[in-house]
PDB file of C-alpha atoms in Angstrom:
ATOM      1  CA  MET D   1       0.705  17.472  16.556  1.00 29.00           C
ATOM      2  CA  SER D   2       1.749  15.532  18.875  1.00 32.00           C
ATOM      3  CA  ILE D   3       5.108  14.065  19.097  1.00 31.00           C
ATOM      4  CA  GLY D   4       7.235  12.190  16.445  1.00 36.00           C
ATOM      5  CA  GLN D   5       4.791  13.997  14.513  1.00 38.00           C
ATOM      6  CA  GLU D   6       5.815  16.237  10.751  1.00 44.00           C
ATOM      7  CA  ALA D   7       3.157  18.658   9.580  1.00 41.00           C
ATOM      8  CA  GLY D   8       0.734  16.742   6.969  1.00 57.00           C
ATOM      9  CA  GLY D   9      -0.203  14.628   9.764  1.00 78.00           C
ATOM     10  CA  VAL D  10       3.383  11.577   9.132  1.00 90.00           C
ATOM     11  CA  SER D  11       4.811  10.667  12.358  1.00 94.00           C
ATOM     12  CA  ASP D  12       8.420   8.725  12.700  1.00 94.00           C
ATOM     13  CA  LEU D  13       6.761   5.910  12.950  1.00 96.00           C
ATOM     14  CA  ASP D  14       5.140   6.022   9.877  1.00 97.00           C
ATOM     15  CA  ARG D  15       7.802   7.191   7.829  1.00 96.00           C
ATOM     16  CA  ARG D  16      10.199   3.308   9.444  1.00 97.00           C
ATOM     17  CA  ASN D  17       5.920   1.463   8.558  1.00 97.00           C
ATOM     18  CA  LEU D  18       7.110   3.025   4.801  1.00 98.00           C
ATOM     19  CA  LEU D  19      10.804   2.593   4.589  1.00 98.00           C
ATOM     20  CA  ALA D  20      10.006  -1.229   5.149  1.00 98.00           C
ATOM     21  CA  ALA D  21       6.899  -0.809   2.340  1.00 98.00           C
ATOM     22  CA  VAL D  22       9.757  -0.079   0.148  1.00 98.00           C
ATOM     23  CA  ALA D  23      12.257  -3.204   1.643  1.00 98.00           C
ATOM     24  CA  ILE D  24       9.223  -5.204   1.172  1.00 98.00           C
ATOM     25  CA  ALA D  25       8.920  -3.818  -2.538  1.00 98.00           C
ATOM     26  CA  ARG D  26      11.745  -4.770  -3.401  1.00 98.00           C
ATOM     27  CA  ARG D  27      12.034  -8.645  -1.997  1.00 97.00           C
ATOM     28  CA  SER D  28       9.328  -8.922  -4.220  1.00 97.00           C
ATOM     29  CA  ARG D  29      11.171  -7.179  -7.403  1.00 97.00           C
ATOM     30  CA  GLU D  30      13.967  -9.767  -6.916  1.00 96.00           C
ATOM     31  CA  GLY D  31      11.716 -12.723  -6.215  1.00 95.00           C
ATOM     32  CA  GLY D  32      10.277 -12.385 -10.428  1.00 95.00           C
ATOM     33  CA  ASN D  33       7.667  -9.411  -8.939  1.00 94.00           C
ATOM     34  CA  HIS D  34       6.162  -6.227  -9.419  1.00 95.00           C
ATOM     35  CA  PRO D  35       7.744  -4.337  -7.197  1.00 96.00           C
ATOM     36  CA  PHE D  36       4.738  -3.310  -4.540  1.00 97.00           C
ATOM     37  CA  GLY D  37       4.273  -4.020  -0.836  1.00 98.00           C
ATOM     38  CA  ALA D  38       2.353  -3.579   1.609  1.00 98.00           C
ATOM     39  CA  LEU D  39       2.413  -4.500   5.828  1.00 98.00           C
ATOM     40  CA  LEU D  40      -0.034  -3.873   8.229  1.00 98.00           C
ATOM     41  CA  ALA D  41       0.268  -1.971  12.205  1.00 98.00           C
ATOM     42  CA  GLY D  42      -2.216  -2.605  14.721  1.00 98.00           C
ATOM     43  CA  PRO D  43      -3.344   0.204  17.352  1.00 96.00           C
ATOM     44  CA  ASP D  44       0.427  -0.016  18.963  1.00 94.00           C
ATOM     45  CA  GLY D  45       2.363   0.709  15.412  1.00 94.00           C
ATOM     46  CA  ALA D  46       3.531  -2.648  15.871  1.00 96.00           C
ATOM     47  CA  VAL D  47       4.492  -4.490  12.645  1.00 97.00           C
ATOM     48  CA  LEU D  48       1.362  -7.794  12.276  1.00 98.00           C
ATOM     49  CA  LEU D  49       1.179  -8.319   8.730  1.00 98.00           C
ATOM     50  CA  GLU D  50       3.839  -8.206   5.888  1.00 98.00           C
ATOM     51  CA  ALA D  51       3.040  -9.123   1.745  1.00 98.00           C
ATOM     52  CA  GLU D  52       4.491  -9.046  -1.516  1.00 97.00           C
ATOM     53  CA  ASN D  53       2.437  -8.947  -4.681  1.00 96.00           C
ATOM     54  CA  THR D  54       2.515 -12.128  -6.341  1.00 95.00           C
ATOM     55  CA  VAL D  55       1.365 -11.057  -9.810  1.00 90.00           C
ATOM     56  CA  THR D  56       3.552 -12.117 -11.985  1.00 87.00           C
ATOM     57  CA  LYS D  57       5.062 -15.210  -9.517  1.00 92.00           C
ATOM     58  CA  GLY D  58       1.243 -16.524  -9.055  1.00 91.00           C
ATOM     59  CA  ARG D  59      -0.120 -15.456 -12.292  1.00 92.00           C
ATOM     60  CA  ASP D  60      -2.664 -14.312 -10.518  1.00 89.00           C
ATOM     61  CA  ALA D  61      -3.795 -10.603 -11.256  1.00 89.00           C
ATOM     62  CA  THR D  62      -5.292  -9.516  -8.245  1.00 91.00           C
ATOM     63  CA  GLY D  63      -2.666 -10.404  -6.034  1.00 94.00           C
ATOM     64  CA  HIS D  64      -1.630  -7.315  -5.468  1.00 96.00           C
ATOM     65  CA  ALA D  65       0.528  -7.033  -2.197  1.00 98.00           C
ATOM     66  CA  GLU D  66      -2.751  -4.778  -0.780  1.00 98.00           C
ATOM     67  CA  THR D  67      -4.652  -7.349  -1.496  1.00 98.00           C
ATOM     68  CA  ASN D  68      -2.537 -10.295  -0.121  1.00 98.00           C
ATOM     69  CA  LEU D  69      -2.458  -8.357   3.196  1.00 98.00           C
ATOM     70  CA  VAL D  70      -5.815  -7.993   3.212  1.00 98.00           C
ATOM     71  CA  ARG D  71      -6.946 -11.369   2.795  1.00 98.00           C
ATOM     72  CA  ALA D  72      -3.818 -12.285   5.616  1.00 98.00           C
ATOM     73  CA  ALA D  73      -5.174  -9.730   8.280  1.00 98.00           C
ATOM     74  CA  THR D  74      -9.390 -10.894   8.158  1.00 98.00           C
ATOM     75  CA  ALA D  75      -8.656 -14.064   8.507  1.00 98.00           C
ATOM     76  CA  ALA D  76      -6.546 -13.285  11.387  1.00 98.00           C
ATOM     77  CA  TYR D  77      -7.878 -10.592  12.877  1.00 98.00           C
ATOM     78  CA  GLU D  78     -11.652  -9.578  14.367  1.00 98.00           C
ATOM     79  CA  PRO D  79     -13.650  -5.738  12.045  1.00 97.00           C
ATOM     80  CA  GLU D  80     -13.378  -4.931  14.909  1.00 97.00           C
ATOM     81  CA  PHE D  81      -9.437  -4.828  15.762  1.00 98.00           C
ATOM     82  CA  LEU D  82      -8.770  -4.002  11.894  1.00 98.00           C
ATOM     83  CA  ARG D  83     -10.566  -0.944  12.207  1.00 98.00           C
ATOM     84  CA  GLY D  84      -7.570   0.618  14.921  1.00 98.00           C
ATOM     85  CA  CYS D  85      -5.074  -0.096  12.290  1.00 98.00           C
ATOM     86  CA  THR D  86      -2.869   1.109   9.847  1.00 98.00           C
ATOM     87  CA  LEU D  87      -1.864  -0.712   6.428  1.00 98.00           C
ATOM     88  CA  TYR D  88       1.326   0.973   5.019  1.00 98.00           C
ATOM     89  CA  THR D  89       1.872   0.509   1.047  1.00 98.00           C
ATOM     90  CA  SER D  90       4.996   1.231  -1.217  1.00 97.00           C
ATOM     91  CA  THR D  91       2.617   2.725  -3.815  1.00 96.00           C
ATOM     92  CA  GLU D  92      -0.882   4.500  -3.660  1.00 97.00           C
ATOM     93  CA  PRO D  93      -3.347   1.570  -3.513  1.00 97.00           C
ATOM     94  CA  CYS D  94      -5.202   0.528  -7.090  1.00 95.00           C
ATOM     95  CA  ALA D  95      -9.405   0.529  -6.993  1.00 95.00           C
ATOM     96  CA  MET D  96      -9.467  -2.475  -6.101  1.00 96.00           C
ATOM     97  CA  CYS D  97      -7.312  -2.357  -2.939  1.00 97.00           C
ATOM     98  CA  ALA D  98      -8.641  -0.733  -2.245  1.00 98.00           C
ATOM     99  CA  GLY D  99     -11.891  -1.298  -1.839  1.00 97.00           C
ATOM    100  CA  ALA D 100     -10.497  -4.481  -0.828  1.00 98.00           C
ATOM    101  CA  ILE D 101      -8.819  -2.371   2.280  1.00 98.00           C
ATOM    102  CA  TYR D 102     -12.702  -0.926   2.620  1.00 98.00           C
ATOM    103  CA  TRP D 103     -14.551  -4.105   2.856  1.00 98.00           C
ATOM    104  CA  GLY D 104     -11.463  -5.448   5.887  1.00 98.00           C
ATOM    105  CA  ASN D 105     -12.259  -2.502   7.752  1.00 98.00           C
ATOM    106  CA  ILE D 106      -8.917  -1.422   7.993  1.00 98.00           C
ATOM    107  CA  GLY D 107      -8.624   2.375   9.636  1.00 97.00           C
ATOM    108  CA  ARG D 108      -5.722   3.872   7.916  1.00 98.00           C
ATOM    109  CA  VAL D 109      -3.903   4.402   5.554  1.00 98.00           C
ATOM    110  CA  VAL D 110      -0.167   5.851   4.806  1.00 98.00           C
ATOM    111  CA  TYR D 111       1.609   4.870   1.110  1.00 98.00           C
ATOM    112  CA  ALA D 112       4.202   6.880  -0.173  1.00 97.00           C
ATOM    113  CA  LEU D 113       4.890   6.461  -4.158  1.00 95.00           C
ATOM    114  CA  GLY D 114       1.081   8.138  -5.557  1.00 93.00           C
ATOM    115  CA  GLU D 115      -0.605   6.664  -8.699  1.00 90.00           C
ATOM    116  CA  ASP D 116      -0.176   9.333 -10.333  1.00 88.00           C
ATOM    117  CA  GLN D 117       3.783   9.304  -9.590  1.00 90.00           C
ATOM    118  CA  LEU D 118       3.226   5.588 -10.228  1.00 87.00           C
ATOM    119  CA  LEU D 119       2.040   6.516 -14.062  1.00 85.00           C
ATOM    120  CA  ALA D 120       4.707   9.178 -14.983  1.00 85.00           C
ATOM    121  CA  LEU D 121       7.398   5.835 -13.727  1.00 84.00           C
ATOM    122  CA  THR D 122       5.342   3.260 -15.807  1.00 83.00           C
ATOM    123  CA  GLY D 123       3.888   5.124 -18.668  1.00 77.00           C
ATOM    124  CA  ALA D 124       1.891   3.181 -21.389  1.00 79.00           C
ATOM    125  CA  ASN D 125       4.113  -0.487 -20.168  1.00 77.00           C
ATOM    126  CA  PRO D 126       1.601  -3.305 -20.708  1.00 78.00           C
ATOM    127  CA  GLU D 127       2.206  -4.949 -17.550  1.00 77.00           C
ATOM    128  CA  ASN D 128       0.785  -1.942 -15.077  1.00 75.00           C
ATOM    129  CA  PRO D 129      -2.557  -0.506 -16.610  1.00 78.00           C
ATOM    130  CA  THR D 130      -2.424   2.078 -14.366  1.00 77.00           C
ATOM    131  CA  MET D 131      -5.960   3.791 -13.036  1.00 80.00           C
ATOM    132  CA  ALA D 132      -6.845   7.480 -13.236  1.00 81.00           C
ATOM    133  CA  LEU D 133      -8.585   6.359  -9.400  1.00 90.00           C
ATOM    134  CA  PRO D 134      -7.283   8.244  -6.474  1.00 95.00           C
ATOM    135  CA  CYS D 135      -8.025   5.823  -3.614  1.00 97.00           C
ATOM    136  CA  ARG D 136      -9.716   8.700  -1.769  1.00 97.00           C
ATOM    137  CA  GLU D 137     -12.272   8.682  -4.653  1.00 96.00           C
ATOM    138  CA  VAL D 138     -12.825   5.126  -3.088  1.00 97.00           C
ATOM    139  CA  PHE D 139     -13.029   5.083  -0.788  1.00 97.00           C
ATOM    140  CA  ALA D 140     -14.944   8.337  -0.056  1.00 97.00           C
ATOM    141  CA  ALA D 141     -17.873   6.652  -2.324  1.00 96.00           C
ATOM    142  CA  GLY D 142     -17.627   4.056   0.967  1.00 96.00           C
ATOM    143  CA  GLN D 143     -20.159   4.248   3.800  1.00 96.00           C
ATOM    144  CA  ARG D 144     -17.522   4.552   7.410  1.00 94.00           C
ATOM    145  CA  ALA D 145     -14.415   7.005   6.517  1.00 95.00           C
ATOM    146  CA  THR D 146     -10.738   5.476   6.051  1.00 97.00           C
ATOM    147  CA  ALA D 147      -8.466   7.450   7.071  1.00 97.00           C
ATOM    148  CA  VAL D 148      -5.971   8.151   3.767  1.00 97.00           C
ATOM    149  CA  VAL D 149      -2.492   9.626   4.959  1.00 97.00           C
ATOM    150  CA  GLY D 150      -0.289  10.239   1.417  1.00 97.00           C
ATOM    151  CA  PRO D 151       2.180  10.467  -0.776  1.00 96.00           C
ATOM    152  CA  VAL D 152       4.846  10.736   1.512  1.00 97.00           C
ATOM    153  CA  GLU D 153       7.398  11.579  -0.617  1.00 95.00           C
ATOM    154  CA  LEU D 154      10.464   8.909  -0.317  1.00 95.00           C
ATOM    155  CA  ALA D 155      12.992   8.793  -2.469  1.00 94.00           C
ATOM    156  CA  GLN D 156      13.185   4.736  -1.565  1.00 96.00           C
ATOM    157  CA  ALA D 157       9.654   3.963  -3.086  1.00 95.00           C
ATOM    158  CA  ARG D 158      10.748   5.466  -6.589  1.00 94.00           C
ATOM    159  CA  ALA D 159      14.496   4.409  -7.030  1.00 95.00           C
ATOM    160  CA  VAL D 160      12.291   0.225  -6.436  1.00 95.00           C
ATOM    161  CA  HIS D 161      10.899   1.228  -9.578  1.00 93.00           C
ATOM    162  CA  ASP D 162      14.214   2.490 -11.404  1.00 92.00           C
ATOM    163  CA  GLY D 163      14.476  -0.122 -14.506  1.00 90.00           C
ATOM    164  CA  PHE D 164      11.809  -2.504 -13.919  1.00 91.00           C
ATOM    165  CA  TRP D 165       9.112  -0.412 -16.519  1.00 86.00           C
ATOM    166  CA  ASP D 166      11.559  -0.008 -19.481  1.00 85.00           C
TER     167      ASP D 166
END
């Protein structure tokens, strides 16, 4: 375990970047979209890109924060570089987003709130028909490994959803 690293593979930098992803989720919510946010960090940990959810305002069912981030990342960076990057997200990537992350060649994912935890918050809300398909299972079906860390317990990741899905 390296300096600043906790059990389970979560470093202080990982926590900071997850908190930043949750702040992006809050910004998304405040802007009239669903409360999800993501960011891309380079191999050195520096934040390269951020993305909010745009499903509602963009009238695009594929406008999840992670998918929006992958679109921007693949336009800006080479696949070899992205392999050394980490995508941080406020909530576990859904099956669609995990597929985009895989095809975008991003090598590592760190998330706060698990998909099962999200389902417990949203229930049967038709705006978020959560799929019971963990991102690890999507990545495991691929031909190259994608490292996954999560869920990482952050009260802020739950709080950003408070009252939204009621």
